[in-house]
Coordinates of C-alpha atoms in Angstrom, one line a residue:
M1 CA 36.5 -0.3 12.6
Q2 CA 35.5 -1.4 9.0
Q3 CA 31.9 -0.3 8.2
K4 CA 29.4 -3.5 8.9
R5 CA 27.4 -4.8 4.7
L6 CA 23.3 -5.5 5.7
L7 CA 21.9 -7.1 3.2
V8 CA 17.5 -6.6 3.4
L9 CA 15.4 -9.2 1.7
A10 CA 12.6 -6.9 0.3
A11 CA 12.5 -3.4 -0.4
G12 CA 9.0 -2.6 -0.4
I13 CA 6.8 0.3 1.7
L14 CA 7.3 -1.9 5.0
Q15 CA 11.1 -2.6 4.3
V16 CA 11.8 1.2 3.8
P17 CA 11.8 1.8 8.3
V18 CA 14.7 -1.0 8.1
I19 CA 16.4 0.1 5.2
K20 CA 16.6 4.3 6.3
K21 CA 17.7 2.8 10.3
A22 CA 20.4 0.2 9.0
K23 CA 21.5 3.5 7.2
D24 CA 21.1 5.7 10.3
M25 CA 23.1 3.7 12.5
G26 CA 26.0 3.9 9.9
I27 CA 25.6 0.5 8.3
Y28 CA 26.0 0.0 4.4
V29 CA 22.7 -1.0 3.1
I30 CA 22.3 -3.4 0.3
A31 CA 18.0 -4.0 -0.7
A32 CA 17.1 -6.9 -2.7
D33 CA 13.7 -7.0 -4.5
G34 CA 12.5 -8.6 -7.9
N35 CA 10.8 -5.4 -8.5
Q36 CA 12.7 -3.2 -10.0
N37 CA 10.0 -0.4 -8.7
A38 CA 10.2 -1.5 -5.1
E39 CA 10.3 1.5 -3.1
G40 CA 12.8 0.7 -0.9
L41 CA 15.6 0.2 -3.4
K42 CA 16.4 4.4 -4.0
Y43 CA 16.9 4.4 0.1
A44 CA 20.2 1.5 -0.1
D45 CA 23.2 2.3 -0.8
K46 CA 23.1 -0.3 -3.4
G47 CA 19.5 -1.7 -5.0
I48 CA 19.8 -4.7 -6.6
V49 CA 16.7 -6.0 -9.0
V50 CA 16.7 -10.5 -8.1
N51 CA 14.6 -13.1 -7.6
I52 CA 14.7 -12.9 -3.6
T53 CA 12.8 -16.2 -3.2
S54 CA 15.7 -18.0 -5.2
E55 CA 18.1 -19.6 -3.3
E56 CA 21.2 -19.5 -5.5
D57 CA 20.6 -16.2 -6.8
V58 CA 20.4 -14.7 -3.3
L59 CA 23.0 -16.6 -2.0
K60 CA 25.7 -15.5 -5.2
V61 CA 24.7 -11.9 -4.3
A62 CA 25.6 -11.9 -0.6
R63 CA 29.2 -13.4 -1.9
E64 CA 29.7 -11.2 -3.8
E65 CA 28.7 -8.2 -1.9
R66 CA 30.8 -9.3 1.2
I67 CA 27.7 -9.2 3.3
D68 CA 27.9 -9.5 7.5
G69 CA 24.7 -10.2 8.3
V70 CA 21.1 -10.6 6.5
I71 CA 17.1 -9.0 7.5
H72 CA 14.2 -10.1 6.1
P73 CA 11.6 -8.0 7.8
C74 CA 7.7 -8.2 7.8
S75 CA 7.5 -10.8 5.4
E76 CA 7.5 -14.6 5.0
V77 CA 8.3 -15.3 1.4
A78 CA 12.5 -15.4 1.3
M79 CA 12.6 -16.8 5.6
N80 CA 14.6 -20.5 3.8
V81 CA 16.7 -17.8 1.5
M82 CA 17.7 -15.6 4.6
G83 CA 18.5 -19.3 6.7
R84 CA 20.1 -20.6 3.8
L85 CA 22.7 -17.6 3.3
N86 CA 23.0 -18.0 7.2
D87 CA 23.9 -21.6 7.2
E88 CA 26.4 -21.1 4.3
L89 CA 27.8 -18.0 5.2
G90 CA 27.7 -18.6 8.9
L91 CA 26.3 -15.3 9.9
S92 CA 23.9 -14.8 12.5
G93 CA 20.4 -15.5 12.9
I94 CA 17.7 -18.5 12.0
T95 CA 19.0 -21.5 10.0
R96 CA 17.2 -22.6 7.2
E97 CA 15.7 -25.7 9.0
Q98 CA 14.3 -23.6 11.3
A99 CA 13.0 -21.0 9.1
I100 CA 10.9 -23.7 6.8
R101 CA 9.2 -24.3 10.7
A102 CA 8.6 -21.1 11.2
T103 CA 6.6 -20.9 8.0
N104 CA 5.1 -23.8 7.6
K105 CA 2.1 -23.9 9.8
H106 CA 2.0 -27.5 10.6
L107 CA 5.5 -28.0 10.7
M108 CA 5.0 -25.5 13.4
R109 CA 1.8 -27.0 15.5
E110 CA 4.1 -29.9 15.6
A111 CA 6.8 -28.1 17.1
F112 CA 4.4 -26.6 19.7
E113 CA 2.8 -29.6 20.6
R114 CA 6.4 -31.0 21.1
G115 CA 7.2 -28.5 23.2
G116 CA 4.4 -27.9 25.2
A117 CA 3.5 -24.3 24.1
P118 CA -0.4 -24.0 24.1
S119 CA -2.0 -23.9 20.4
P120 CA -5.5 -25.3 18.6
K121 CA -5.8 -28.7 17.3
S122 CA -4.7 -28.9 14.2
I123 CA -4.9 -31.3 11.1
L124 CA -2.5 -31.4 7.7
T125 CA -5.5 -32.4 5.4
K126 CA -4.8 -34.5 2.8
S127 CA -7.6 -34.1 0.2
V128 CA -10.8 -31.9 0.2
E129 CA -12.9 -35.1 1.1
D130 CA -10.5 -35.7 3.7
A131 CA -10.4 -32.2 4.9
W132 CA -14.4 -32.5 5.0
T133 CA -14.3 -35.4 7.1
Q134 CA -12.3 -34.4 9.3
F135 CA -14.5 -31.9 9.5
Q136 CA -17.3 -33.8 10.3
K137 CA -15.1 -35.2 13.4
L138 CA -13.7 -31.7 15.0
D139 CA -15.7 -30.7 17.9
G140 CA -16.8 -27.4 17.1
D141 CA -16.0 -24.9 14.4
G142 CA -13.0 -25.0 12.4
I143 CA -10.7 -22.7 10.6
L144 CA -9.1 -23.7 6.4
K145 CA -5.8 -22.0 6.1
P146 CA -2.8 -22.3 4.4
S147 CA 0.1 -24.1 5.4
R148 CA 1.8 -21.5 3.8
N149 CA 1.3 -18.1 3.6
S150 CA 0.9 -14.6 5.8
G151 CA -1.3 -11.3 5.6
S152 CA -4.9 -13.8 6.2
R153 CA -4.5 -14.6 2.6
G154 CA -7.0 -17.7 1.7
I155 CA -8.0 -18.1 6.0
A156 CA -12.1 -19.3 6.3
K157 CA -14.2 -20.1 9.2
V158 CA -16.4 -23.1 8.6
I159 CA -19.2 -23.6 10.8
K160 CA -20.9 -26.6 12.3
S161 CA -21.6 -25.4 15.3
G162 CA -24.9 -23.7 14.4
R163 CA -25.4 -21.5 17.1
D164 CA -25.2 -18.1 15.5
E165 CA -24.8 -18.4 12.1
E166 CA -26.0 -21.1 9.5
N167 CA -23.6 -24.2 9.0
T168 CA -21.3 -24.5 6.5
S169 CA -22.6 -27.0 3.4
K170 CA -20.4 -28.9 1.6
E171 CA -21.0 -27.0 -1.3
E172 CA -19.4 -24.2 0.5
F173 CA -16.7 -25.9 2.6
C174 CA -15.2 -27.1 -1.2
R175 CA -15.0 -23.8 -2.5
L176 CA -13.6 -22.4 0.7
Y177 CA -10.9 -25.2 1.0
D178 CA -9.9 -24.6 -2.7
I179 CA -8.8 -20.5 -2.1
A180 CA -6.9 -22.1 0.9
L181 CA -4.9 -24.3 -1.4
N182 CA -4.5 -22.1 -4.2
E183 CA -3.1 -19.3 -1.6
S184 CA -1.3 -22.2 -0.2
R185 CA 3.0 -21.8 -0.9
D186 CA 3.4 -25.7 -0.9
K187 CA 0.0 -26.8 -1.5
S188 CA -1.6 -28.1 1.5
V189 CA -4.1 -27.1 4.0
L190 CA -4.4 -27.3 7.5
L191 CA -8.2 -27.5 9.4
E192 CA -7.8 -26.2 13.0
Q193 CA -9.8 -26.1 16.0
F194 CA -11.6 -22.6 16.1
I195 CA -10.5 -20.2 18.6
E196 CA -13.1 -18.0 20.2
G197 CA -11.7 -14.4 21.7
P198 CA -9.9 -12.2 20.7
E199 CA -6.5 -11.6 19.0
F200 CA -2.9 -10.5 20.3
S201 CA 0.0 -9.9 18.8
I202 CA 3.8 -10.4 20.9
E203 CA 7.0 -8.6 20.2
I204 CA 10.1 -10.4 20.6
I205 CA 14.0 -10.2 20.6
V206 CA 15.7 -13.3 21.0
W207 CA 19.4 -13.2 21.8
N208 CA 21.7 -16.0 22.6
G209 CA 18.7 -18.0 23.9
R210 CA 17.2 -15.2 25.9
V211 CA 13.9 -14.2 24.9
N212 CA 12.9 -10.9 24.9
V213 CA 9.5 -9.8 25.3
L214 CA 8.6 -6.2 24.4
T215 CA 5.2 -5.6 24.4
V216 CA 2.1 -7.4 23.6
T217 CA -0.2 -6.0 20.5
D218 CA -4.6 -5.7 20.9
K219 CA -5.6 -6.5 17.2
K220 CA -9.1 -5.9 15.5
T221 CA -9.8 -8.2 12.6
T222 CA -13.2 -8.3 10.8
G223 CA -13.8 -11.3 12.0
A224 CA -15.1 -14.3 10.5
P225 CA -15.1 -15.3 8.0
H226 CA -11.5 -13.4 6.4
F227 CA -10.4 -12.4 10.2
V228 CA -8.6 -9.8 7.8
E229 CA -6.3 -7.0 10.8
L230 CA -8.2 -3.6 10.7
G231 CA -5.9 -2.0 13.3
H232 CA -3.5 -2.3 16.4
N233 CA -2.8 -0.5 19.5
Q234 CA 0.4 -1.0 22.2
P235 CA 0.8 -1.3 25.1
S236 CA -2.5 -3.9 25.9
C237 CA -5.9 -2.2 26.8
Y238 CA -6.0 -6.1 28.5
S239 CA -5.5 -6.9 32.7
A240 CA -1.9 -7.8 33.9
D241 CA -2.7 -11.0 34.6
E242 CA -3.6 -11.7 30.2
V243 CA -0.7 -9.8 29.4
E244 CA 1.6 -12.1 31.2
T245 CA -0.6 -15.4 29.9
L246 CA -0.1 -14.3 26.7
K247 CA 3.8 -13.4 27.2
A248 CA 4.1 -16.6 29.1
A249 CA 2.3 -19.1 25.8
A250 CA 4.7 -16.6 23.4
V251 CA 8.1 -17.4 25.2
A252 CA 7.5 -21.0 25.4
G253 CA 6.3 -21.1 21.5
V254 CA 9.8 -19.3 20.3
K255 CA 11.4 -22.6 22.9
A256 CA 9.4 -24.7 21.0
L257 CA 10.5 -23.7 17.4
G258 CA 14.3 -23.2 18.7
V259 CA 15.0 -20.0 16.9
N260 CA 17.8 -18.0 18.0
N261 CA 18.9 -14.6 17.8
C262 CA 15.8 -13.3 15.8
A263 CA 12.8 -11.0 15.6
C264 CA 9.8 -12.7 16.2
H265 CA 5.8 -11.5 15.9
A266 CA 4.3 -14.1 17.9
E267 CA 0.0 -14.1 17.1
A268 CA -1.9 -15.4 19.8
K269 CA -6.2 -15.2 21.3
L270 CA -7.5 -15.6 24.4
M271 CA -10.2 -17.7 25.0
D272 CA -11.9 -18.9 29.0
G273 CA -8.6 -17.2 30.6
K274 CA -6.8 -19.5 28.7
A275 CA -4.1 -18.4 25.6
Y276 CA -3.8 -20.1 22.3
L277 CA -0.7 -19.5 19.7
M278 CA -1.8 -18.9 16.4
E279 CA 1.5 -18.7 15.0
I280 CA 5.0 -17.1 15.3
G281 CA 7.0 -15.7 12.6
A282 CA 11.2 -15.5 13.4
R283 CA 10.6 -11.9 11.7
L284 CA 9.8 -8.4 12.7
G285 CA 5.6 -8.6 12.3
G286 CA 4.0 -6.5 9.2
D287 CA 1.4 -3.6 9.4
F288 CA 4.2 -1.3 10.9
I289 CA 3.7 -3.1 14.5
S290 CA 7.2 -3.6 14.4
T291 CA 8.7 -0.7 12.8
E292 CA 6.4 2.3 14.0
L293 CA 4.4 1.0 17.1
T294 CA 7.0 -1.0 19.8
H295 CA 9.3 2.2 19.5
L296 CA 6.1 4.7 20.3
S297 CA 4.7 2.7 22.7
T298 CA 8.0 1.4 24.3
G299 CA 10.6 3.4 24.0
I300 CA 12.5 0.4 22.3
D301 CA 13.8 0.9 18.8
M302 CA 13.2 -2.7 17.6
V303 CA 14.1 -2.3 14.2
A304 CA 17.6 -1.4 15.7
A305 CA 17.9 -4.1 18.0
A306 CA 16.5 -6.7 14.8
I307 CA 18.9 -4.9 12.9
N308 CA 21.9 -5.7 15.3
V309 CA 21.2 -9.0 16.1
A310 CA 21.3 -10.2 12.5
L311 CA 24.8 -8.4 12.5
G312 CA 25.6 -10.9 15.4
V313 CA 25.9 -7.2 18.1
E314 CA 23.9 -7.3 21.1
P315 CA 21.1 -5.4 21.1
D316 CA 19.9 -2.4 23.1
L317 CA 16.5 -2.7 24.9
N318 CA 17.2 0.0 27.0
P319 CA 13.9 2.9 25.7
K320 CA 15.5 5.5 24.0
E321 CA 11.9 8.2 24.3
E322 CA 8.9 8.7 26.0
P323 CA 6.7 5.3 25.9
K324 CA 3.3 6.6 24.0
G325 CA -1.1 4.9 23.6
V326 CA -0.5 4.5 20.1
C327 CA -2.8 2.6 17.8
I328 CA -3.6 2.3 13.9
R329 CA -5.9 1.5 11.8
Y330 CA -6.6 0.8 7.8
F331 CA -9.2 2.4 5.4
C332 CA -11.7 0.3 4.6
P333 CA -14.4 1.8 2.4
K334 CA -16.9 0.3 0.9
P335 CA -16.3 -1.7 -2.5
G336 CA -17.0 -0.6 -5.8
T337 CA -15.3 2.7 -7.9
L338 CA -14.0 5.2 -6.0
V339 CA -15.1 8.4 -7.1
N340 CA -14.0 10.9 -4.4
I341 CA -11.8 11.0 -0.9
S342 CA -13.4 13.6 1.0
N343 CA -12.2 15.7 5.0
T344 CA -8.2 14.5 4.4
E345 CA -8.2 17.5 6.8
I346 CA -8.9 16.0 10.1
L347 CA -5.7 13.9 9.1
N348 CA -3.8 17.3 10.1
D349 CA -3.9 16.5 13.3
A350 CA -1.4 16.8 15.4
H351 CA -1.8 13.6 17.4
V352 CA -1.6 11.6 13.7
Y353 CA 1.8 10.6 13.6
L354 CA 2.0 9.0 10.1
W355 CA -1.2 7.8 7.4
E356 CA -1.3 7.2 3.5
I357 CA -4.2 6.3 1.2
Y358 CA -3.2 4.0 -1.0
H359 CA -6.2 4.9 -3.6
K360 CA -7.2 7.6 -5.7
A361 CA -10.4 8.5 -7.7
G362 CA -11.1 5.9 -10.2
D363 CA -9.1 3.3 -8.9
E364 CA -11.3 -0.1 -7.9
I365 CA -12.1 -0.7 -4.2
P366 CA -11.5 -4.4 -3.6
E367 CA -13.8 -6.4 -1.1
V368 CA -11.7 -6.8 2.2
T369 CA -10.7 -10.3 2.2
S370 CA -7.0 -10.1 3.3
S371 CA -4.3 -7.7 3.9
L372 CA -3.6 -6.2 -0.2
S373 CA -7.2 -5.0 0.2
R374 CA -7.4 -2.4 2.5
S375 CA -6.8 1.1 1.0
G376 CA -5.4 3.0 3.9
H377 CA -3.9 3.4 7.4
V378 CA -3.6 6.2 9.5
I379 CA -0.8 5.8 12.9
V380 CA -2.0 8.0 16.1
T381 CA -0.6 8.6 19.8
E382 CA -2.0 9.7 22.5
D383 CA -1.4 9.5 26.0
S384 CA -3.0 6.3 26.5
P385 CA -3.6 3.8 24.4
Q386 CA -7.7 3.5 24.9
K387 CA -7.3 7.8 23.6
A388 CA -5.4 6.8 20.5
I389 CA -8.1 4.4 19.5
A390 CA -11.0 6.9 20.5
L391 CA -9.0 9.3 17.8
A392 CA -8.3 7.0 15.0
D393 CA -11.1 5.1 15.4
K394 CA -12.7 8.9 14.3
I395 CA -10.8 10.0 11.7
I396 CA -11.0 6.2 10.2
N397 CA -15.0 7.5 10.5
E398 CA -14.7 10.6 9.0
V399 CA -12.8 10.5 6.5
K400 CA -15.4 9.7 3.3
F401 CA -14.5 7.5 0.6
E402 CA -17.3 7.7 -2.1
T403 CA -17.9 4.6 -4.1
V404 CA -20.0 3.7 -7.1

């Protein structure tokens, strides 16, 4: 049987598990990244340095390499490129049209509305003045966000309720709008109804029109104004009814988007017992959620499943390992110049599955305004998610980052 050939678009640290898994599955892996020093290039059978956001450049590579499938895991920058390859080469996976809909939050909201999937009220603003005018009409607080971006970049809460926090002034509103505009890949900004409540993600594999929900992830964030994710746990600690509500919303959202033969990472909130979809990525989720947490908590190899659907092969969604409680937490020390890191020996705990610290003495520690601002992570497994959370939080508090 001829060896399958898979193109992996992007080869950073989040893509390394996908590249390694595909090789373990006996697949010939071509990894492509614009950065010649991308970590994943060295693990692939062939590494190619190319602008992965250029449809024509990547299409040329795909044809030359005679690929059988393409996957763009844990990222959204080249989703339209992946869709174009699927269209032109007749590959399994989402179309270019679906990729655009799944990466543009305004088009996504329109699809949710047409499909009856629950989501917040959303307005595509025409300008900062238009956004301010619309904000005055909004019932309650709002969120400004780029219509195209990920990783919490450019997102900010704007306040008009005056209940717990001071109302956002016009000057501050304009400043936050400009940040969202600068972070938006298509230079447009959404103003959305603010949903007050806990955050979740729902991990999904779609195959031949069937939406298979693997698990629900609880999220911990910084809260307002930027809502940067500080950690995740699986399985969810919420009630069975709440988990089913989230799953149903995610399934409705995937069907409304019309995507097929792909992994999906849906983000949602719960408010007053109702689920609201924040967005759905037609890809594996980042932050190690899809690549590590899901197999640890369910026993299902989500990465292998996503690789198979990209190659047009039916995925195996049966558990292959004993499910555990799992939690990831991110190190976010006080901003300043990093002088010293101590007590790292606590990371030698047998329940620590994986850890990494991104900085060394002398580095500048930034304020946490997006997922790019975090300083490291630790993943732990335990008998239950509650025990995993307690241990991960203990480790985060006891590893000491000294900044000045």
